[in-house]
PDB file of N, CA, C and O in Angstrom:
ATOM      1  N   UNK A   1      34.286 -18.851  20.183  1.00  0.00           N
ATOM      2  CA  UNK A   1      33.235 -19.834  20.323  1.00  0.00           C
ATOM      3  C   UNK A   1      31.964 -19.211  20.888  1.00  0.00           C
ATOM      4  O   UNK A   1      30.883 -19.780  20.740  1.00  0.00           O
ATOM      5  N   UNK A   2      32.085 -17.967  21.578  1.00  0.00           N
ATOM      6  CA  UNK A   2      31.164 -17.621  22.556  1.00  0.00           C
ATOM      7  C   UNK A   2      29.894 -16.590  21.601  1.00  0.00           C
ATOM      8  O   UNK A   2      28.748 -16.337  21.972  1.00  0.00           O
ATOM      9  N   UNK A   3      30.887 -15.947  19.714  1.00  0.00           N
ATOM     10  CA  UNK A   3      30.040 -15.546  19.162  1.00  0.00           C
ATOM     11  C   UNK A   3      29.273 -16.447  18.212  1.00  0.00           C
ATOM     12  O   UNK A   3      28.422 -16.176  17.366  1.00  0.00           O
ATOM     13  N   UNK A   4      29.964 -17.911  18.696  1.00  0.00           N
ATOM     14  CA  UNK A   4      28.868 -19.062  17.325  1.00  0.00           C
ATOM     15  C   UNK A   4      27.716 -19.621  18.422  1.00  0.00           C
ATOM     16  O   UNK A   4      26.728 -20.320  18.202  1.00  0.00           O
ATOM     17  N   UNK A   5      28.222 -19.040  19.706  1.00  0.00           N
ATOM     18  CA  UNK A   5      26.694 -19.539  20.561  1.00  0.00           C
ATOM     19  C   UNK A   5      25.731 -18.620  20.459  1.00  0.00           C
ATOM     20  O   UNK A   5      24.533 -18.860  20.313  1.00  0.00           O
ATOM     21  N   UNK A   6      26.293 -17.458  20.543  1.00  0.00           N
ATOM     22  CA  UNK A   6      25.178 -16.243  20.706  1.00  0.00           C
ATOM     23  C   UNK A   6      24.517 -16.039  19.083  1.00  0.00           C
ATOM     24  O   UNK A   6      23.543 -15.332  18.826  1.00  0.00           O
ATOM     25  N   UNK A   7      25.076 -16.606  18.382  1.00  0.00           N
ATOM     26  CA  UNK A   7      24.532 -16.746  16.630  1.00  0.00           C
ATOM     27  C   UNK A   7      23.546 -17.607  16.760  1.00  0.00           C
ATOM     28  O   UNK A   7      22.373 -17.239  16.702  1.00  0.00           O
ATOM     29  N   UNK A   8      23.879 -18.785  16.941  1.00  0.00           N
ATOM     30  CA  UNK A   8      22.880 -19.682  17.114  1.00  0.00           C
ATOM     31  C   UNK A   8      21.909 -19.549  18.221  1.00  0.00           C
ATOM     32  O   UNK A   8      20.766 -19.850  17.877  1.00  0.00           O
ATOM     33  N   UNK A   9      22.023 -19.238  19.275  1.00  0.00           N
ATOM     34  CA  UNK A   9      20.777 -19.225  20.602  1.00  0.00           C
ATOM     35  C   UNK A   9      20.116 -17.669  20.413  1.00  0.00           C
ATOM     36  O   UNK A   9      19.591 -17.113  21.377  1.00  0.00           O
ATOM     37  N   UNK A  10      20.181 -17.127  19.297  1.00  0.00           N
ATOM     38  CA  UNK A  10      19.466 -15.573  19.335  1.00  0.00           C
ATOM     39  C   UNK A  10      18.363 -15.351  19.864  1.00  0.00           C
ATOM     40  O   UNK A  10      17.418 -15.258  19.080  1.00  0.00           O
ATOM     41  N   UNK A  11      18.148 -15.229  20.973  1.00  0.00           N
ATOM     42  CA  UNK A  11      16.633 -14.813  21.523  1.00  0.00           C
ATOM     43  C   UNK A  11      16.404 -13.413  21.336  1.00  0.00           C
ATOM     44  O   UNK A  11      15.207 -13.384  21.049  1.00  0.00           O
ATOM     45  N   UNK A  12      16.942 -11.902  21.320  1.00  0.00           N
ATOM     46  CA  UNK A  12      16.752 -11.053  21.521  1.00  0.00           C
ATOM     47  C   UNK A  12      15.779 -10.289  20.191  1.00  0.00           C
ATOM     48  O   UNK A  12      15.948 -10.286  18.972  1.00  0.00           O
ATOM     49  N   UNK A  13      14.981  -9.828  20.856  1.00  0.00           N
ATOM     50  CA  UNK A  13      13.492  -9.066  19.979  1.00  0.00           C
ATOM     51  C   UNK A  13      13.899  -8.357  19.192  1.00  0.00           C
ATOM     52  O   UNK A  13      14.603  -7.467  19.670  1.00  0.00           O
ATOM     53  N   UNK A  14      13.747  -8.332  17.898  1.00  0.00           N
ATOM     54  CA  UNK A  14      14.145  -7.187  17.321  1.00  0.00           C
ATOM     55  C   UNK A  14      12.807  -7.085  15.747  1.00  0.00           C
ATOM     56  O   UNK A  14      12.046  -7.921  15.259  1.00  0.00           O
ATOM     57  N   UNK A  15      13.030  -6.005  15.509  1.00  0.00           N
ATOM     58  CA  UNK A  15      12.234  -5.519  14.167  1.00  0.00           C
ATOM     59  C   UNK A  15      13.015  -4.978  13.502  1.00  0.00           C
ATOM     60  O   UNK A  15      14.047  -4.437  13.897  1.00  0.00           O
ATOM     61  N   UNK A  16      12.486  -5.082  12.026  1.00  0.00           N
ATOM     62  CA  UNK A  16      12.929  -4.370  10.344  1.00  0.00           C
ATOM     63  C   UNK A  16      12.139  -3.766   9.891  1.00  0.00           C
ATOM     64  O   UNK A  16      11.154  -4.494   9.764  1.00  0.00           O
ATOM     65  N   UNK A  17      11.889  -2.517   9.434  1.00  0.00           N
ATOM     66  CA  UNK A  17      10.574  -1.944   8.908  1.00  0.00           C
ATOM     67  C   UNK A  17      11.724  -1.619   7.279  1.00  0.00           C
ATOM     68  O   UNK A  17      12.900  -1.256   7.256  1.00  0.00           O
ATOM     69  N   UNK A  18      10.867  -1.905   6.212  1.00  0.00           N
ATOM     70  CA  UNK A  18      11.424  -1.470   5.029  1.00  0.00           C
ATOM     71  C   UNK A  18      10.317  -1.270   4.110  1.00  0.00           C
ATOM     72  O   UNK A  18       9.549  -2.223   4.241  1.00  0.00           O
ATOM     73  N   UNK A  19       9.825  -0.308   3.088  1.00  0.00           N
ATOM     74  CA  UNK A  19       9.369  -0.667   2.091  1.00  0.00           C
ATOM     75  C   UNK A  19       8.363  -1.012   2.506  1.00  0.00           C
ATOM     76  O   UNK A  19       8.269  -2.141   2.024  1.00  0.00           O
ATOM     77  N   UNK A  20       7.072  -0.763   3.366  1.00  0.00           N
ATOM     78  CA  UNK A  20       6.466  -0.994   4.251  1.00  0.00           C
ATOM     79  C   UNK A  20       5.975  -2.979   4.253  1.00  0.00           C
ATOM     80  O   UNK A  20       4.960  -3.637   4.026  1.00  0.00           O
ATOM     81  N   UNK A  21       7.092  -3.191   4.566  1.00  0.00           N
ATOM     82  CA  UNK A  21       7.269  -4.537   5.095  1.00  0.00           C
ATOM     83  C   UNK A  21       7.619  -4.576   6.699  1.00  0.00           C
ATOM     84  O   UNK A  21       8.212  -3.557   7.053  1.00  0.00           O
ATOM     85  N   UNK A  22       7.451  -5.258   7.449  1.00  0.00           N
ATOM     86  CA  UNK A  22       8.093  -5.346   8.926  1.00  0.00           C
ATOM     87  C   UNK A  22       8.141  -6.548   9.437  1.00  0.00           C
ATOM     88  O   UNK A  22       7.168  -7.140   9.906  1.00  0.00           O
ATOM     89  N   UNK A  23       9.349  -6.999   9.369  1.00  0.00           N
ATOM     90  CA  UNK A  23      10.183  -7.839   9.593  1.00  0.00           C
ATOM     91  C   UNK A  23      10.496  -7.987  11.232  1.00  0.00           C
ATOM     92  O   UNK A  23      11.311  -7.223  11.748  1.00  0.00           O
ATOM     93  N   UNK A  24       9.644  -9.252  12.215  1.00  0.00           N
ATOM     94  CA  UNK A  24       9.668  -9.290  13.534  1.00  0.00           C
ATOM     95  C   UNK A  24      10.136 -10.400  14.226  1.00  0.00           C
ATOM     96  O   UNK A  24       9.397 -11.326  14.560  1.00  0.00           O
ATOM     97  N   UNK A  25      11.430 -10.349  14.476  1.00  0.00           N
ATOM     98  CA  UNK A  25      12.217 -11.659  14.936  1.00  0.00           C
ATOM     99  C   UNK A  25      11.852 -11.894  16.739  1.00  0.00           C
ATOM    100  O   UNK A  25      11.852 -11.076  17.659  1.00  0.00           O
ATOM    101  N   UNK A  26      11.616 -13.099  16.720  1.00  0.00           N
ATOM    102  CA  UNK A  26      12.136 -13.189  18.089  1.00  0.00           C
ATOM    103  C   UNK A  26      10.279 -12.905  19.094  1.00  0.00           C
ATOM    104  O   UNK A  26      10.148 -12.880  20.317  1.00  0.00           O
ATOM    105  N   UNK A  27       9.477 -12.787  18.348  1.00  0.00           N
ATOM    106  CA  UNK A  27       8.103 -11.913  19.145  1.00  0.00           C
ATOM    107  C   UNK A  27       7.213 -14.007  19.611  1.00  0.00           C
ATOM    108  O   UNK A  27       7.306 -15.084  19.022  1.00  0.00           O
ATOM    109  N   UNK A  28       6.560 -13.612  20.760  1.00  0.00           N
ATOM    110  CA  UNK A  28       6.486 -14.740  21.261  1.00  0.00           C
ATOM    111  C   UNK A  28       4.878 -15.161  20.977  1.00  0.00           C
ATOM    112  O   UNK A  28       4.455 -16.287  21.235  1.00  0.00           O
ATOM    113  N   UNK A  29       4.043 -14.081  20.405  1.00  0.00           N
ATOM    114  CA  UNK A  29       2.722 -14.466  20.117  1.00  0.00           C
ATOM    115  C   UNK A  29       1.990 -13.514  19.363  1.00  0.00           C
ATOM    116  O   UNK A  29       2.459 -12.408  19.093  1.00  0.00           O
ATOM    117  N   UNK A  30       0.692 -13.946  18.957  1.00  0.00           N
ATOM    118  CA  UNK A  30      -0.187 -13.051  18.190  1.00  0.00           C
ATOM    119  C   UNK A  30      -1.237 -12.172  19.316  1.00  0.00           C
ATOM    120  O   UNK A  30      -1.739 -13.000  20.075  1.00  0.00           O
ATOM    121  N   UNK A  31      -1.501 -11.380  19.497  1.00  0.00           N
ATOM    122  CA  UNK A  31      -2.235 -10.763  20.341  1.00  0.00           C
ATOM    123  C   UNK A  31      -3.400 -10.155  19.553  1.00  0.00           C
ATOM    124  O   UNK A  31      -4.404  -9.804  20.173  1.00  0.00           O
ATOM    125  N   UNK A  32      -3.339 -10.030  18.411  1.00  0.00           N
ATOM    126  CA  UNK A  32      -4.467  -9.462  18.058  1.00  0.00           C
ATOM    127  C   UNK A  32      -4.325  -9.043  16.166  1.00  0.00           C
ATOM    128  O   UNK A  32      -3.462  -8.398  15.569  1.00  0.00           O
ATOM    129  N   UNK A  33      -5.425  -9.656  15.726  1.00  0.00           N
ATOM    130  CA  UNK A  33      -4.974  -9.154  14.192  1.00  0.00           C
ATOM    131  C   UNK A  33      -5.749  -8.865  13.695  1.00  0.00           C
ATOM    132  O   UNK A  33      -6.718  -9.603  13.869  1.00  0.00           O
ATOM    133  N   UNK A  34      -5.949  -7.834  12.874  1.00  0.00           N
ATOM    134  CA  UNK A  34      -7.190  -7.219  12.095  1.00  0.00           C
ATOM    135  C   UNK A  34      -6.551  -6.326  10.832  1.00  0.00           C
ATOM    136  O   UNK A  34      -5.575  -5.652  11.161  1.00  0.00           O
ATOM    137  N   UNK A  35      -6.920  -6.238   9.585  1.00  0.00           N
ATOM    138  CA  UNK A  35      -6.581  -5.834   8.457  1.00  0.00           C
ATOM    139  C   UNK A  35      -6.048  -4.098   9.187  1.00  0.00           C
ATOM    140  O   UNK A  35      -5.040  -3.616   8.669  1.00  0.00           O
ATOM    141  N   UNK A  36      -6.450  -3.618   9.850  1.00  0.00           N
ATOM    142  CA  UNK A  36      -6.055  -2.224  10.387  1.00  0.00           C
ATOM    143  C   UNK A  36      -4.950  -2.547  11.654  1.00  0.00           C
ATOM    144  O   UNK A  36      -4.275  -1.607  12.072  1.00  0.00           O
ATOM    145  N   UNK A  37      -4.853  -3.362  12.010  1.00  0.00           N
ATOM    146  CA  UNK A  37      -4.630  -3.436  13.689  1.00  0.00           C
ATOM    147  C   UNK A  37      -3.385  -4.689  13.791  1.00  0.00           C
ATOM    148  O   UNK A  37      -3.941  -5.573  13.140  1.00  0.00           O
ATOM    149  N   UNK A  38      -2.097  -5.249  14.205  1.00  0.00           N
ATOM    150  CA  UNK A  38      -1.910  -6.102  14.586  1.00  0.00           C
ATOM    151  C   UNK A  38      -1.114  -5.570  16.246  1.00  0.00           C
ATOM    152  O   UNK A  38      -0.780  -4.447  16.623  1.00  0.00           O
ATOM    153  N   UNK A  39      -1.019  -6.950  16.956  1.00  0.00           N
ATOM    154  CA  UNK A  39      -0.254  -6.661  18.094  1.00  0.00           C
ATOM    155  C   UNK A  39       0.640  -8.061  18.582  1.00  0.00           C
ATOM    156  O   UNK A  39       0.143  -9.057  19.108  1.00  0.00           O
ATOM    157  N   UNK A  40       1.667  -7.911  18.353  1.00  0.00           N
ATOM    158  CA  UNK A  40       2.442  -9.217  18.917  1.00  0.00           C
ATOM    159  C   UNK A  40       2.985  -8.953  20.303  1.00  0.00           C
ATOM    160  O   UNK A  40       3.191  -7.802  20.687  1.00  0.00           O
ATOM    161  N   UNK A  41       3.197  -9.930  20.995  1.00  0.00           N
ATOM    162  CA  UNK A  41       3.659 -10.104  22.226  1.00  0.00           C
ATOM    163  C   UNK A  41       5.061 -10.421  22.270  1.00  0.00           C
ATOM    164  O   UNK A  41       5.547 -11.181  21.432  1.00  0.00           O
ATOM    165  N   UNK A  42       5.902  -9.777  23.389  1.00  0.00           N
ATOM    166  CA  UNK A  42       7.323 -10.482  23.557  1.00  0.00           C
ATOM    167  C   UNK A  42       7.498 -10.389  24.771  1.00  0.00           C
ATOM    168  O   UNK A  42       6.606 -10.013  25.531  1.00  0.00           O
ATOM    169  N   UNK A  43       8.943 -10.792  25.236  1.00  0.00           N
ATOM    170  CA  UNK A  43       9.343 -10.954  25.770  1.00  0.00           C
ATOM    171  C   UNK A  43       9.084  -9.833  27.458  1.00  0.00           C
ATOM    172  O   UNK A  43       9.314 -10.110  28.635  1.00  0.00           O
ATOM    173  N   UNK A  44       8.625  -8.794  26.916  1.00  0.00           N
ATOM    174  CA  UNK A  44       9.236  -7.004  27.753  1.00  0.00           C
ATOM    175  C   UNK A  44       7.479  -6.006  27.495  1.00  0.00           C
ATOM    176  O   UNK A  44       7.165  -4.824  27.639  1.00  0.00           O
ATOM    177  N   UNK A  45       6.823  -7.091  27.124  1.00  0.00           N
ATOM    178  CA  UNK A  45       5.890  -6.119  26.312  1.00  0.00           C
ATOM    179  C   UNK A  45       4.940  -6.580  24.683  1.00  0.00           C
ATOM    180  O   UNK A  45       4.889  -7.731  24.247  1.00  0.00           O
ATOM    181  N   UNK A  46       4.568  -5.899  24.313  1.00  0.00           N
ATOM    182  CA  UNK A  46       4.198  -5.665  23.054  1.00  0.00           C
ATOM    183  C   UNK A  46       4.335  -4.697  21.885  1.00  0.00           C
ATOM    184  O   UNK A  46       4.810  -3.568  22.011  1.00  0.00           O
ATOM    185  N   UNK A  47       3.854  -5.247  20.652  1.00  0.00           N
ATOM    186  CA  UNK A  47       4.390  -4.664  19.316  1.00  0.00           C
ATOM    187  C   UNK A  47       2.951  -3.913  18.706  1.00  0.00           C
ATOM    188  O   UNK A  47       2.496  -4.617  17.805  1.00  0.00           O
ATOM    189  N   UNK A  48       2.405  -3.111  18.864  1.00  0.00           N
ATOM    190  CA  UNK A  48       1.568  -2.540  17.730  1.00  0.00           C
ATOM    191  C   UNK A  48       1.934  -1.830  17.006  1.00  0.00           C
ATOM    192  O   UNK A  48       2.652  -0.833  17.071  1.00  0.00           O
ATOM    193  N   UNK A  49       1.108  -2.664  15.758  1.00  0.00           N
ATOM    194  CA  UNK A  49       1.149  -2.036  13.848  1.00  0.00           C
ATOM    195  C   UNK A  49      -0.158  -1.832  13.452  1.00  0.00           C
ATOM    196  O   UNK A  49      -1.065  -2.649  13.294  1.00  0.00           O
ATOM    197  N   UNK A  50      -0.125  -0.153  13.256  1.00  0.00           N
ATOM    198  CA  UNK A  50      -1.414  -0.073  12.576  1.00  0.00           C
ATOM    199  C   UNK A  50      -1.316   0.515  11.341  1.00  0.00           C
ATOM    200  O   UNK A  50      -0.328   1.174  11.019  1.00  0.00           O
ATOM    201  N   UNK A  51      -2.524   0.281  10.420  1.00  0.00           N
ATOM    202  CA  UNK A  51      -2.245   0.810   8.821  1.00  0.00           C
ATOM    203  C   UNK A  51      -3.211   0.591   8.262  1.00  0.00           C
ATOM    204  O   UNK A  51      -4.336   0.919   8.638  1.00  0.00           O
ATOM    205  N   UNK A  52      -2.883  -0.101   7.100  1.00  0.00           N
ATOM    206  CA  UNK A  52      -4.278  -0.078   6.048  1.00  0.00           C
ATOM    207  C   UNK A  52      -3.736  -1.582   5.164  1.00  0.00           C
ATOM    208  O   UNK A  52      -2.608  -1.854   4.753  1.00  0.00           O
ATOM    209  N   UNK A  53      -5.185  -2.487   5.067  1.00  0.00           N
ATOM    210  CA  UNK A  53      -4.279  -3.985   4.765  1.00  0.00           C
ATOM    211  C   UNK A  53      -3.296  -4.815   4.818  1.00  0.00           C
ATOM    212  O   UNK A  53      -2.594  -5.440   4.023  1.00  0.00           O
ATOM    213  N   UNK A  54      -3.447  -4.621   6.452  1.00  0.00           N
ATOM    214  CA  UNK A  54      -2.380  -5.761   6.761  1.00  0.00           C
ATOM    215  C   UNK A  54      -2.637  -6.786   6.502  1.00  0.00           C
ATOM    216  O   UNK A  54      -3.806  -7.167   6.446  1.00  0.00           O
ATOM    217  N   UNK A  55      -1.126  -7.911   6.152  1.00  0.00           N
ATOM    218  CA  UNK A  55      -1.376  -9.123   5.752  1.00  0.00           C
ATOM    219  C   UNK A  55       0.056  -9.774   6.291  1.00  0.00           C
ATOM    220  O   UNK A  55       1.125  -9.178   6.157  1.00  0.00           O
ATOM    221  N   UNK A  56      -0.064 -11.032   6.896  1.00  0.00           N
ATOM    222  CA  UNK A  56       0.859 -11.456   7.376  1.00  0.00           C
ATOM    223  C   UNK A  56       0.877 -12.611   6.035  1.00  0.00           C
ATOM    224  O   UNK A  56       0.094 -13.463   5.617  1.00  0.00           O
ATOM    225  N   UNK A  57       2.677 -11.939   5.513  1.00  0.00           N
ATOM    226  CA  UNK A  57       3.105 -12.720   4.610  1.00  0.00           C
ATOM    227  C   UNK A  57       4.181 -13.904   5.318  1.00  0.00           C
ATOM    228  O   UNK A  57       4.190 -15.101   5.029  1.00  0.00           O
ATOM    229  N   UNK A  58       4.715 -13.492   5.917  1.00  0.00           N
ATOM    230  CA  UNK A  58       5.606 -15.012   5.906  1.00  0.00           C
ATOM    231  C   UNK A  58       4.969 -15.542   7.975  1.00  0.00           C
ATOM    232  O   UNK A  58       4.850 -14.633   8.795  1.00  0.00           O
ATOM    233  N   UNK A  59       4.736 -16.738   8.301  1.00  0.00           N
ATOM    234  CA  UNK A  59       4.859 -16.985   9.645  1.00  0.00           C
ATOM    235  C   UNK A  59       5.780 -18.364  10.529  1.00  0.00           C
ATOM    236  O   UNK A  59       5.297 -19.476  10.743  1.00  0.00           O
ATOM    237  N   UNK A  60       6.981 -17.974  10.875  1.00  0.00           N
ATOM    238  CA  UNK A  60       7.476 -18.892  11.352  1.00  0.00           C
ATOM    239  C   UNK A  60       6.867 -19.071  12.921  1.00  0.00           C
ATOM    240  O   UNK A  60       5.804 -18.634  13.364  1.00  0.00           O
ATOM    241  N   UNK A  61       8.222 -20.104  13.813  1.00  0.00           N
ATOM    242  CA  UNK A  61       7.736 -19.922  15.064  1.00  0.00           C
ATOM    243  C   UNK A  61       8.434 -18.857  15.883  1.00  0.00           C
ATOM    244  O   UNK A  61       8.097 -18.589  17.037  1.00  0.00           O
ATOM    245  N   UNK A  62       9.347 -18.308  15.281  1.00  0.00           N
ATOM    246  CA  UNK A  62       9.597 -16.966  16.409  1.00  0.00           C
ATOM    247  C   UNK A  62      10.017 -15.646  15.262  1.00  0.00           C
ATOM    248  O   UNK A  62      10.858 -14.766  15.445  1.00  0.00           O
ATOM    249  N   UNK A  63       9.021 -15.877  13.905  1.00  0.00           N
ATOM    250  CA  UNK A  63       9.795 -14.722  12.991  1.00  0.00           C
ATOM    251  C   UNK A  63       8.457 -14.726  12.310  1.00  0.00           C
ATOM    252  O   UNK A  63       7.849 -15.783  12.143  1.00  0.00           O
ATOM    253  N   UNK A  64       7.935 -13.447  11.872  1.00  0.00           N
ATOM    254  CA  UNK A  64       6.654 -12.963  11.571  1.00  0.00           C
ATOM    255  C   UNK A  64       7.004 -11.849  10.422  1.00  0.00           C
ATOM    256  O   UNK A  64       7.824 -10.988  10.741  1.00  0.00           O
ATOM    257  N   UNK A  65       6.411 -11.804   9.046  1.00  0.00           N
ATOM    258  CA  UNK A  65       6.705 -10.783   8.186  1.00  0.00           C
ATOM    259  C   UNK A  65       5.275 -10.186   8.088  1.00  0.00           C
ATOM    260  O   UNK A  65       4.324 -10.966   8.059  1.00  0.00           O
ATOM    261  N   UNK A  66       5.080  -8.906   8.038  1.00  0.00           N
ATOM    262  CA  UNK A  66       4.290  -8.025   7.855  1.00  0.00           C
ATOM    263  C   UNK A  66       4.172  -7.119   7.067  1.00  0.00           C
ATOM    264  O   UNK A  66       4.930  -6.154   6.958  1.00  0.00           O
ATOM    265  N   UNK A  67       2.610  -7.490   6.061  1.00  0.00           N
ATOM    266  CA  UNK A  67       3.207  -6.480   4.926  1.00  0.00           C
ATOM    267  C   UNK A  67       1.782  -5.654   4.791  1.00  0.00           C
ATOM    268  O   UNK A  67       0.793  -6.311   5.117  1.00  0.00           O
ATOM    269  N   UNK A  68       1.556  -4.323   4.360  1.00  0.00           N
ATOM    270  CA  UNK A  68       0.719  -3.291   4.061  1.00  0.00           C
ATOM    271  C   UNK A  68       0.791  -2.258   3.930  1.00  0.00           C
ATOM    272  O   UNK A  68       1.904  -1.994   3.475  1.00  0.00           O
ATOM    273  N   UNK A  69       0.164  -1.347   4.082  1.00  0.00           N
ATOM    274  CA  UNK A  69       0.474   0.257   4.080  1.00  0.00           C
ATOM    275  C   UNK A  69       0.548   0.548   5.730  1.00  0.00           C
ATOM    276  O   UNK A  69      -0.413   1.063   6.302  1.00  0.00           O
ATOM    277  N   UNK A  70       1.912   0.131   6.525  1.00  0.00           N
ATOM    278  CA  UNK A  70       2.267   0.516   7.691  1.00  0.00           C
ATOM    279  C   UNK A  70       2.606   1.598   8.093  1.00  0.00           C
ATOM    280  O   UNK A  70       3.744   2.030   7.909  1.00  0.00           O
ATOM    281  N   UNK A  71       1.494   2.377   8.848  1.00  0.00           N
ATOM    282  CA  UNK A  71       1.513   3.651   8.727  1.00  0.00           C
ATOM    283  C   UNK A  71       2.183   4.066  10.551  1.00  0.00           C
ATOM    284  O   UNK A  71       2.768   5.103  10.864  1.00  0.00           O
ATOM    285  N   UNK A  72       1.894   3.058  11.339  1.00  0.00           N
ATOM    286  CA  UNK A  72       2.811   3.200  12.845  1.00  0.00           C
ATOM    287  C   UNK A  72       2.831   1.846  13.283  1.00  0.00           C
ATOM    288  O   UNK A  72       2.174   0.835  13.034  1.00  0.00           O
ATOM    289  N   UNK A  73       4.151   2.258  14.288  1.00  0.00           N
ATOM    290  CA  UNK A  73       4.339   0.911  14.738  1.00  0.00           C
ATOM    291  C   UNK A  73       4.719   1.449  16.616  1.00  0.00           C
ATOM    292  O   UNK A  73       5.608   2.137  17.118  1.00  0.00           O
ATOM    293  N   UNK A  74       4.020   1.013  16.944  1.00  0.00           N
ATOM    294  CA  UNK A  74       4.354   1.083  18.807  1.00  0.00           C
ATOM    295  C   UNK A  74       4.898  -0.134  19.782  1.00  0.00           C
ATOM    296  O   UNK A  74       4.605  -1.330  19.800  1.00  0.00           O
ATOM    297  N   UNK A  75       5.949   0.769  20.708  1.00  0.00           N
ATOM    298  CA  UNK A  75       6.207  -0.345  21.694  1.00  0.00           C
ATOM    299  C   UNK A  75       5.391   0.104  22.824  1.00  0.00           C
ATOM    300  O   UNK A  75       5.340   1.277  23.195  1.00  0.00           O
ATOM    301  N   UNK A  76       4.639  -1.042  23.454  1.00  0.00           N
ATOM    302  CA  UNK A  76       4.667  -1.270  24.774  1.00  0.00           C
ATOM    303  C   UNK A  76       4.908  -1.982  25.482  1.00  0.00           C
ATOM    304  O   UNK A  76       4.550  -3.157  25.407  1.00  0.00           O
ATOM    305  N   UNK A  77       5.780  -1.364  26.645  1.00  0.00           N
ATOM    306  CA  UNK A  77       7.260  -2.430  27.426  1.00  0.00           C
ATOM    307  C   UNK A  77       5.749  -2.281  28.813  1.00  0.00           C
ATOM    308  O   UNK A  77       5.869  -2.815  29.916  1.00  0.00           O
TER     309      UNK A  77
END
């Protein structure tokens, strides 16, 4: 029972980079967005992605898809 709670209550931050898509579960805000530049906020810190035409393709409320020529991605805790 204790892994259909932790399925369902998933808070923990995580990212997918594929195919230069990046896939950001769990991030708690937008901090900053610019076709070169994004920065999301979480929980521990922040997410910077920098590249060349970024475009935020999908936006839920705690899941963010990112798509362009993602050329880095940084944590700062």
């Amino acid at each position: 029972m204790s892994y259909l709670r932790d399925y369902i209550q998933d808070n923990e931050f995580r990212f997918f980079y594929n195919n230069n898509q990046l896939n950001v579960i769990n991030y708690l805000k937008i901090n900053y967005m610019e076709d070169s530049k994004i920065s999301l906020g979480y929980k521990n810190g922040s997410l910077i992605i920098k590249g060349q035409n970024l475009r935020i393709r999908k936006l839920l409320d705690s899941e963010i898809l990112i798509i362009g020529s993602i050329q880095n991605i940084e944590i700062r805790e």
